Tab-separated table of N, CA, C and O in Angstrom:
chain	number	residue	atom	x	y	z
F	133	MET	N	-13.642	-49.158	14.160
F	133	MET	CA	-14.012	-50.310	14.948
F	133	MET	C	-13.358	-51.552	14.350
F	133	MET	O	-13.466	-51.812	13.166
F	134	ARG	N	-12.689	-52.286	15.175
F	134	ARG	CA	-12.043	-53.517	14.726
F	134	ARG	C	-12.954	-54.703	14.979
F	134	ARG	O	-13.643	-54.763	15.992
F	135	VAL	N	-12.942	-55.645	14.045
F	135	VAL	CA	-13.746	-56.859	14.163
F	135	VAL	C	-12.792	-58.041	14.161
F	135	VAL	O	-11.900	-58.134	13.312
F	136	ALA	N	-12.964	-58.926	15.103
F	136	ALA	CA	-12.108	-60.107	15.159
F	136	ALA	C	-12.431	-61.009	13.971
F	136	ALA	O	-13.582	-61.143	13.554
F	137	LEU	N	-11.395	-61.617	13.427
F	137	LEU	CA	-11.565	-62.472	12.267
F	137	LEU	C	-12.561	-63.592	12.522
F	137	LEU	O	-13.351	-63.935	11.649
F	138	GLU	N	-12.588	-64.137	13.732
F	138	GLU	CA	-13.520	-65.233	14.033
F	138	GLU	C	-14.978	-64.758	14.075
F	138	GLU	O	-15.898	-65.553	14.030
F	139	ASP	N	-15.214	-63.432	14.128
F	139	ASP	CA	-16.569	-62.885	14.122
F	139	ASP	C	-17.082	-62.612	12.708
F	139	ASP	O	-18.231	-62.225	12.525
F	140	VAL	N	-16.246	-62.793	11.714
F	140	VAL	CA	-16.626	-62.516	10.335
F	140	VAL	C	-17.222	-63.780	9.722
F	140	VAL	O	-16.643	-64.863	9.801
F	141	VAL	N	-18.396	-63.619	9.136
F	141	VAL	CA	-19.039	-64.740	8.455
F	141	VAL	C	-18.565	-64.742	7.014
F	141	VAL	O	-18.650	-63.733	6.313
F	142	VAL	N	-18.059	-65.869	6.590
F	142	VAL	CA	-17.544	-65.996	5.237
F	142	VAL	C	-18.468	-66.906	4.454
F	142	VAL	O	-18.833	-67.995	4.902
F	143	LEU	N	-18.876	-66.442	3.280
F	143	LEU	CA	-19.721	-67.238	2.401
F	143	LEU	C	-18.872	-68.299	1.726
F	143	LEU	O	-17.853	-67.991	1.112
F	144	ASP	N	-19.277	-69.538	1.856
F	144	ASP	CA	-18.544	-70.643	1.238
F	144	ASP	C	-18.972	-70.773	-0.216
F	144	ASP	O	-20.045	-71.294	-0.521
F	145	LEU	N	-18.140	-70.268	-1.108
F	145	LEU	CA	-18.458	-70.310	-2.535
F	145	LEU	C	-17.973	-71.595	-3.196
F	145	LEU	O	-18.184	-71.785	-4.389
F	146	THR	N	-17.358	-72.473	-2.435
F	146	THR	CA	-16.866	-73.713	-3.017
F	146	THR	C	-17.941	-74.788	-3.064
F	146	THR	O	-17.810	-75.771	-3.766
F	147	THR	N	-19.009	-74.603	-2.305
F	147	THR	CA	-20.083	-75.589	-2.280
F	147	THR	C	-21.116	-75.240	-3.342
F	147	THR	O	-21.617	-74.122	-3.388
F	148	ASP	N	-21.407	-76.165	-4.200
F	148	ASP	CA	-22.394	-75.981	-5.253
F	148	ASP	C	-23.787	-76.109	-4.640
F	148	ASP	O	-24.144	-77.177	-4.149
F	149	PRO	N	-24.600	-75.029	-4.662
F	149	PRO	CA	-25.931	-75.113	-4.053
F	149	PRO	C	-26.832	-76.125	-4.753
F	149	PRO	O	-27.754	-76.658	-4.164
F	150	ASP	N	-26.545	-76.426	-6.016
F	150	ASP	CA	-27.351	-77.412	-6.746
F	150	ASP	C	-27.078	-78.833	-6.284
F	150	ASP	O	-27.840	-79.740	-6.586
F	151	SER	N	-25.993	-79.042	-5.553
F	151	SER	CA	-25.672	-80.390	-5.094
F	151	SER	C	-26.138	-80.622	-3.661
F	151	SER	O	-25.850	-81.654	-3.079
F	152	SER	N	-26.846	-79.684	-3.124
F	152	SER	CA	-27.314	-79.783	-1.743
F	152	SER	C	-28.218	-80.997	-1.567
F	152	SER	O	-29.027	-81.327	-2.426
F	153	ALA	N	-28.089	-81.635	-0.420
F	153	ALA	CA	-28.942	-82.784	-0.107
F	153	ALA	C	-30.395	-82.352	0.048
F	153	ALA	O	-31.309	-83.155	-0.123
F	154	ASP	N	-30.625	-81.073	0.359
F	154	ASP	CA	-31.985	-80.547	0.525
F	154	ASP	C	-32.646	-80.188	-0.794
F	154	ASP	O	-33.843	-79.923	-0.832
F	155	ARG	N	-31.896	-80.175	-1.857
F	155	ARG	CA	-32.428	-79.706	-3.149
F	155	ARG	C	-33.706	-80.422	-3.566
F	155	ARG	O	-34.666	-79.752	-3.950
F	156	PRO	N	-33.796	-81.746	-3.524
F	156	PRO	CA	-35.045	-82.395	-3.939
F	156	PRO	C	-36.252	-81.956	-3.106
F	156	PRO	O	-37.340	-81.742	-3.643
F	157	VAL	N	-36.054	-81.785	-1.820
F	157	VAL	CA	-37.147	-81.350	-0.944
F	157	VAL	C	-37.537	-79.920	-1.268
F	157	VAL	O	-38.724	-79.593	-1.376
F	158	LEU	N	-36.534	-79.051	-1.441
F	158	LEU	CA	-36.812	-77.651	-1.750
F	158	LEU	C	-37.491	-77.518	-3.112
F	158	LEU	O	-38.413	-76.721	-3.276
F	159	THR	N	-37.057	-78.306	-4.072
F	159	THR	CA	-37.667	-78.281	-5.396
F	159	THR	C	-39.114	-78.753	-5.328
F	159	THR	O	-39.999	-78.136	-5.924
F	160	ALA	N	-39.362	-79.812	-4.590
F	160	ALA	CA	-40.734	-80.321	-4.451
F	160	ALA	C	-41.621	-79.302	-3.759
F	160	ALA	O	-42.771	-79.086	-4.174
F	161	ASP	N	-41.114	-78.645	-2.729
F	161	ASP	CA	-41.881	-77.605	-2.034
F	161	ASP	C	-42.200	-76.447	-2.972
F	161	ASP	O	-43.322	-75.948	-3.001
F	162	ARG	N	-41.200	-76.023	-3.725
F	162	ARG	CA	-41.397	-74.923	-4.673
F	162	ARG	C	-42.426	-75.293	-5.728
F	162	ARG	O	-43.334	-74.523	-6.026
F	163	ASP	N	-42.297	-76.503	-6.272
F	163	ASP	CA	-43.235	-76.950	-7.308
F	163	ASP	C	-44.654	-77.031	-6.768
F	163	ASP	O	-45.609	-76.639	-7.444
F	164	GLN	N	-44.805	-77.523	-5.560
F	164	GLN	CA	-46.131	-77.618	-4.955
F	164	GLN	C	-46.737	-76.226	-4.785
F	164	GLN	O	-47.919	-76.012	-5.082
F	165	LEU	N	-45.933	-75.273	-4.348
F	165	LEU	CA	-46.403	-73.903	-4.174
F	165	LEU	C	-46.803	-73.290	-5.519
F	165	LEU	O	-47.859	-72.652	-5.641
F	166	LEU	N	-45.972	-73.502	-6.531
F	166	LEU	CA	-46.263	-72.964	-7.862
F	166	LEU	C	-47.545	-73.547	-8.438
F	166	LEU	O	-48.398	-72.820	-8.960
F	167	TRP	N	-47.708	-74.870	-8.366
F	167	TRP	CA	-48.900	-75.497	-8.937
F	167	TRP	C	-50.156	-75.140	-8.163
F	167	TRP	O	-51.235	-74.993	-8.744
F	168	ALA	N	-50.037	-74.966	-6.858
F	168	ALA	CA	-51.191	-74.537	-6.065
F	168	ALA	C	-51.618	-73.135	-6.495
F	168	ALA	O	-52.815	-72.863	-6.667
F	169	ALA	N	-50.657	-72.246	-6.686
F	169	ALA	CA	-50.970	-70.886	-7.135
F	169	ALA	C	-51.529	-70.911	-8.552
F	169	ALA	O	-52.503	-70.213	-8.865
F	170	PHE	N	-50.949	-71.734	-9.411
F	170	PHE	CA	-51.421	-71.848	-10.792
F	170	PHE	C	-52.875	-72.323	-10.826
F	170	PHE	O	-53.685	-71.807	-11.590
F	171	SER	N	-53.210	-73.270	-9.982
F	171	SER	CA	-54.571	-73.832	-9.987
F	171	SER	C	-55.615	-72.810	-9.519
F	171	SER	O	-56.796	-72.971	-9.806
F	172	ARG	N	-55.177	-71.767	-8.829
F	172	ARG	CA	-56.095	-70.726	-8.364
F	172	ARG	C	-56.322	-69.644	-9.414
F	172	ARG	O	-57.173	-68.772	-9.236
F	173	LEU	N	-55.560	-69.688	-10.515
F	173	LEU	CA	-55.728	-68.698	-11.578
F	173	LEU	C	-57.005	-68.964	-12.362
F	173	LEU	O	-57.423	-70.119	-12.513
F	174	PRO	N	-57.607	-67.911	-12.926
F	174	PRO	CA	-58.749	-68.119	-13.815
F	174	PRO	C	-58.329	-68.934	-15.039
F	174	PRO	O	-57.159	-68.912	-15.450
F	175	GLY	N	-59.273	-69.630	-15.628
F	175	GLY	CA	-59.000	-70.474	-16.795
F	175	GLY	C	-58.241	-69.785	-17.910
F	175	GLY	O	-57.280	-70.355	-18.446
F	176	PRO	N	-58.626	-68.561	-18.313
F	176	PRO	CA	-57.880	-67.903	-19.397
F	176	PRO	C	-56.403	-67.681	-19.059
F	176	PRO	O	-55.546	-67.823	-19.933
F	177	CYS	N	-56.104	-67.370	-17.809
F	177	CYS	CA	-54.697	-67.207	-17.413
F	177	CYS	C	-53.968	-68.539	-17.488
F	177	CYS	O	-52.829	-68.604	-17.957
F	178	GLN	N	-54.605	-69.602	-17.037
F	178	GLN	CA	-53.975	-70.921	-17.097
F	178	GLN	C	-53.680	-71.307	-18.549
F	178	GLN	O	-52.589	-71.782	-18.851
F	179	ARG	N	-54.653	-71.079	-19.432
F	179	ARG	CA	-54.442	-71.426	-20.849
F	179	ARG	C	-53.291	-70.619	-21.437
F	179	ARG	O	-52.416	-71.176	-22.124
F	180	LEU	N	-53.286	-69.315	-21.179
F	180	LEU	CA	-52.233	-68.459	-21.727
F	180	LEU	C	-50.856	-68.897	-21.230
F	180	LEU	O	-49.928	-69.080	-22.025
F	181	LEU	N	-50.715	-69.095	-19.936
F	181	LEU	CA	-49.407	-69.470	-19.393
F	181	LEU	C	-48.961	-70.837	-19.882
F	181	LEU	O	-47.782	-71.046	-20.176
F	182	ARG	N	-49.896	-71.779	-20.001
F	182	ARG	CA	-49.528	-73.101	-20.537
F	182	ARG	C	-49.007	-72.988	-21.965
F	182	ARG	O	-48.019	-73.628	-22.329
F	183	ILE	N	-49.679	-72.177	-22.768
F	183	ILE	CA	-49.247	-72.005	-24.162
F	183	ILE	C	-47.898	-71.304	-24.225
F	183	ILE	O	-47.034	-71.666	-25.027
F	184	LEU	N	-47.689	-70.314	-23.356
F	184	LEU	CA	-46.439	-69.555	-23.402
F	184	LEU	C	-45.224	-70.338	-22.919
F	184	LEU	O	-44.094	-69.950	-23.215
F	185	ILE	N	-45.443	-71.433	-22.194
F	185	ILE	CA	-44.289	-72.228	-21.762
F	185	ILE	C	-44.088	-73.465	-22.643
F	185	ILE	O	-43.313	-74.350	-22.299
F	186	ALA	N	-44.773	-73.492	-23.778
F	186	ALA	CA	-44.621	-74.619	-24.703
F	186	ALA	C	-43.158	-74.754	-25.119
F	186	ALA	O	-42.426	-73.769	-25.228
F	187	ASP	N	-42.754	-75.978	-25.341
F	187	ASP	CA	-41.392	-76.252	-25.791
F	187	ASP	C	-41.471	-77.107	-27.051
F	187	ASP	O	-41.932	-78.237	-26.967
F	188	PRO	N	-41.093	-76.597	-28.183
F	188	PRO	CA	-40.472	-75.302	-28.425
F	188	PRO	C	-41.491	-74.167	-28.293
F	188	PRO	O	-42.697	-74.376	-28.455
F	189	PRO	N	-40.984	-72.957	-28.011
F	189	PRO	CA	-41.884	-71.816	-27.850
F	189	PRO	C	-42.670	-71.526	-29.122
F	189	PRO	O	-42.164	-71.700	-30.230
F	190	LEU	N	-43.910	-71.120	-28.937
F	190	LEU	CA	-44.751	-70.759	-30.082
F	190	LEU	C	-44.581	-69.269	-30.378
F	190	LEU	O	-44.465	-68.458	-29.461
F	191	PRO	N	-44.610	-68.913	-31.659
F	191	PRO	CA	-44.577	-67.474	-31.985
F	191	PRO	C	-45.867	-66.801	-31.500
F	191	PRO	O	-46.923	-67.432	-31.414
F	192	TYR	N	-45.768	-65.521	-31.192
F	192	TYR	CA	-46.936	-64.783	-30.710
F	192	TYR	C	-48.099	-64.841	-31.709
F	192	TYR	O	-49.254	-64.816	-31.311
F	193	GLU	N	-47.780	-64.927	-32.994
F	193	GLU	CA	-48.841	-65.023	-33.996
F	193	GLU	C	-49.689	-66.272	-33.746
F	193	GLU	O	-50.915	-66.242	-33.820
F	194	ARG	N	-49.033	-67.380	-33.434
F	194	ARG	CA	-49.747	-68.638	-33.174
F	194	ARG	C	-50.512	-68.562	-31.850
F	194	ARG	O	-51.642	-69.037	-31.752
F	195	VAL	N	-49.890	-67.978	-30.829
F	195	VAL	CA	-50.558	-67.799	-29.536
F	195	VAL	C	-51.815	-66.965	-29.747
F	195	VAL	O	-52.891	-67.292	-29.223
F	196	SER	N	-51.687	-65.917	-30.537
F	196	SER	CA	-52.822	-65.045	-30.837
F	196	SER	C	-53.956	-65.833	-31.484
F	196	SER	O	-55.125	-65.673	-31.118
F	197	GLU	N	-53.625	-66.695	-32.435
F	197	GLU	CA	-54.632	-67.521	-33.113
F	197	GLU	C	-55.290	-68.498	-32.139
F	197	GLU	O	-56.515	-68.646	-32.127
F	198	LEU	N	-54.485	-69.176	-31.344
F	198	LEU	CA	-55.003	-70.187	-30.430
F	198	LEU	C	-55.959	-69.612	-29.380
F	198	LEU	O	-56.927	-70.256	-28.990
F	199	LEU	N	-55.649	-68.399	-28.927
F	199	LEU	CA	-56.437	-67.801	-27.854
F	199	LEU	C	-57.420	-66.746	-28.347
F	199	LEU	O	-58.155	-66.173	-27.542
F	200	ASP	N	-57.405	-66.493	-29.661
F	200	ASP	CA	-58.249	-65.441	-30.230
F	200	ASP	C	-58.032	-64.139	-29.460
F	200	ASP	O	-58.965	-63.518	-28.954
F	201	MET	N	-56.740	-63.777	-29.356
F	201	MET	CA	-56.321	-62.611	-28.585
F	201	MET	C	-55.400	-61.763	-29.456
F	201	MET	O	-54.529	-62.320	-30.137
F	202	PRO	N	-55.574	-60.442	-29.457
F	202	PRO	CA	-54.641	-59.610	-30.226
F	202	PRO	C	-53.205	-59.796	-29.737
F	202	PRO	O	-52.965	-59.939	-28.532
F	203	ILE	N	-52.264	-59.796	-30.671
F	203	ILE	CA	-50.853	-59.985	-30.325
F	203	ILE	C	-50.411	-58.970	-29.270
F	203	ILE	O	-49.700	-59.315	-28.327
F	204	GLY	N	-50.860	-57.738	-29.384
F	204	GLY	CA	-50.463	-56.693	-28.442
F	204	GLY	C	-51.004	-56.886	-27.033
F	204	GLY	O	-50.557	-56.227	-26.100
F	205	SER	N	-51.954	-57.801	-26.870
F	205	SER	CA	-52.526	-58.069	-25.547
F	205	SER	C	-51.832	-59.215	-24.820
F	205	SER	O	-52.021	-59.388	-23.617
F	206	ILE	N	-51.040	-59.989	-25.547
F	206	ILE	CA	-50.440	-61.188	-24.953
F	206	ILE	C	-49.498	-60.834	-23.803
F	206	ILE	O	-49.619	-61.370	-22.696
F	207	GLY	N	-48.558	-59.942	-24.039
F	207	GLY	CA	-47.581	-59.576	-23.005
F	207	GLY	C	-48.224	-58.959	-21.768
F	207	GLY	O	-47.957	-59.400	-20.645
F	208	PRO	N	-49.082	-57.938	-21.952
F	208	PRO	CA	-49.726	-57.350	-20.773
F	208	PRO	C	-50.620	-58.342	-20.027
F	208	PRO	O	-50.670	-58.335	-18.791
F	209	THR	N	-51.300	-59.220	-20.763
F	209	THR	CA	-52.146	-60.220	-20.108
F	209	THR	C	-51.285	-61.208	-19.339
F	209	THR	O	-51.600	-61.579	-18.206
F	210	ARG	N	-50.167	-61.609	-19.939
F	210	ARG	CA	-49.227	-62.506	-19.251
F	210	ARG	C	-48.749	-61.860	-17.953
F	210	ARG	O	-48.711	-62.508	-16.907
F	211	ALA	N	-48.404	-60.570	-18.005
F	211	ALA	CA	-47.931	-59.866	-16.808
F	211	ALA	C	-49.004	-59.861	-15.718
F	211	ALA	O	-48.705	-60.098	-14.538
F	212	ARG	N	-50.248	-59.610	-16.093
F	212	ARG	CA	-51.335	-59.615	-15.104
F	212	ARG	C	-51.533	-61.015	-14.526
F	212	ARG	O	-51.749	-61.175	-13.318
F	213	CYS	N	-51.456	-62.030	-15.368
F	213	CYS	CA	-51.621	-63.410	-14.891
F	213	CYS	C	-50.496	-63.790	-13.932
F	213	CYS	O	-50.748	-64.422	-12.897
F	214	LEU	N	-49.274	-63.417	-14.267
F	214	LEU	CA	-48.152	-63.728	-13.383
F	214	LEU	C	-48.271	-62.972	-12.068
F	214	LEU	O	-47.915	-63.504	-11.009
F	215	GLN	N	-48.786	-61.746	-12.112
F	215	GLN	CA	-48.999	-60.992	-10.874
F	215	GLN	C	-50.056	-61.685	-10.017
F	215	GLN	O	-49.915	-61.767	-8.793
F	216	LYS	N	-51.109	-62.188	-10.645
F	216	LYS	CA	-52.136	-62.930	-9.906
F	216	LYS	C	-51.536	-64.182	-9.278
F	216	LYS	O	-51.851	-64.536	-8.140
F	217	MET	N	-50.666	-64.845	-10.014
F	217	MET	CA	-50.038	-66.059	-9.492
F	217	MET	C	-49.125	-65.717	-8.313
F	217	MET	O	-49.141	-66.409	-7.288
F	218	LEU	N	-48.366	-64.654	-8.441
F	218	LEU	CA	-47.500	-64.212	-7.345
F	218	LEU	C	-48.335	-63.859	-6.117
F	218	LEU	O	-47.996	-64.242	-4.997
F	219	SER	N	-49.437	-63.166	-6.331
F	219	SER	CA	-50.321	-62.812	-5.213
F	219	SER	C	-50.863	-64.066	-4.544
F	219	SER	O	-50.958	-64.132	-3.322
F	220	ALA	N	-51.208	-65.067	-5.352
F	220	ALA	CA	-51.703	-66.326	-4.786
F	220	ALA	C	-50.618	-67.001	-3.969
F	220	ALA	O	-50.883	-67.566	-2.897
F	221	MET	N	-49.386	-66.943	-4.428
F	221	MET	CA	-48.278	-67.562	-3.700
F	221	MET	C	-47.994	-66.821	-2.403
F	221	MET	O	-47.588	-67.436	-1.420
F	222	GLU	N	-48.220	-65.521	-2.410
F	222	GLU	CA	-47.977	-64.724	-1.205
F	222	GLU	C	-49.178	-64.723	-0.271
F	222	GLU	O	-49.122	-64.155	0.806
F	223	GLY	N	-50.273	-65.344	-0.735
F	223	GLY	CA	-51.450	-65.451	0.118
F	223	GLY	C	-52.332	-64.219	0.117
F	223	GLY	O	-53.181	-64.071	0.973
F	224	THR	N	-52.136	-63.325	-0.877
F	224	THR	CA	-53.005	-62.168	-0.965
F	224	THR	C	-54.192	-62.500	-1.849
F	224	THR	O	-54.259	-63.561	-2.439
F	225	SER	N	-55.132	-61.589	-1.972
F	225	SER	CA	-56.395	-61.907	-2.629
F	225	SER	C	-56.499	-61.443	-4.071
F	225	SER	O	-57.595	-61.359	-4.599
F	226	ASP	N	-55.393	-61.140	-4.745
F	226	ASP	CA	-55.459	-60.693	-6.135
F	226	ASP	C	-55.741	-61.817	-7.112
F	226	ASP	O	-56.072	-61.581	-8.252
F	227	ALA	N	-55.586	-63.047	-6.698
F	227	ALA	CA	-55.744	-64.179	-7.625
F	227	ALA	C	-57.200	-64.484	-7.864
F	227	ALA	O	-58.065	-64.221	-7.117
């Protein structure tokens, strides 16, 4: 099957998506969605995620001390919290 050249959609790779005029609006929309989902998380999830995004990052030993949580529980708990946040963003009831 032959396809006419004018029927082919070409992705414009010369345009930087970060320079888009819509970027500030899209960023604000994304941030609003993220913070709304974050606010629906239980308090322990909010505390854990806030600590884990500290800049500079804290070692797991310090996170463990701050939250009185075993080091081996930090990663799995973070995964569950992020899943709850994703569910909240998708409008499901896992949060």
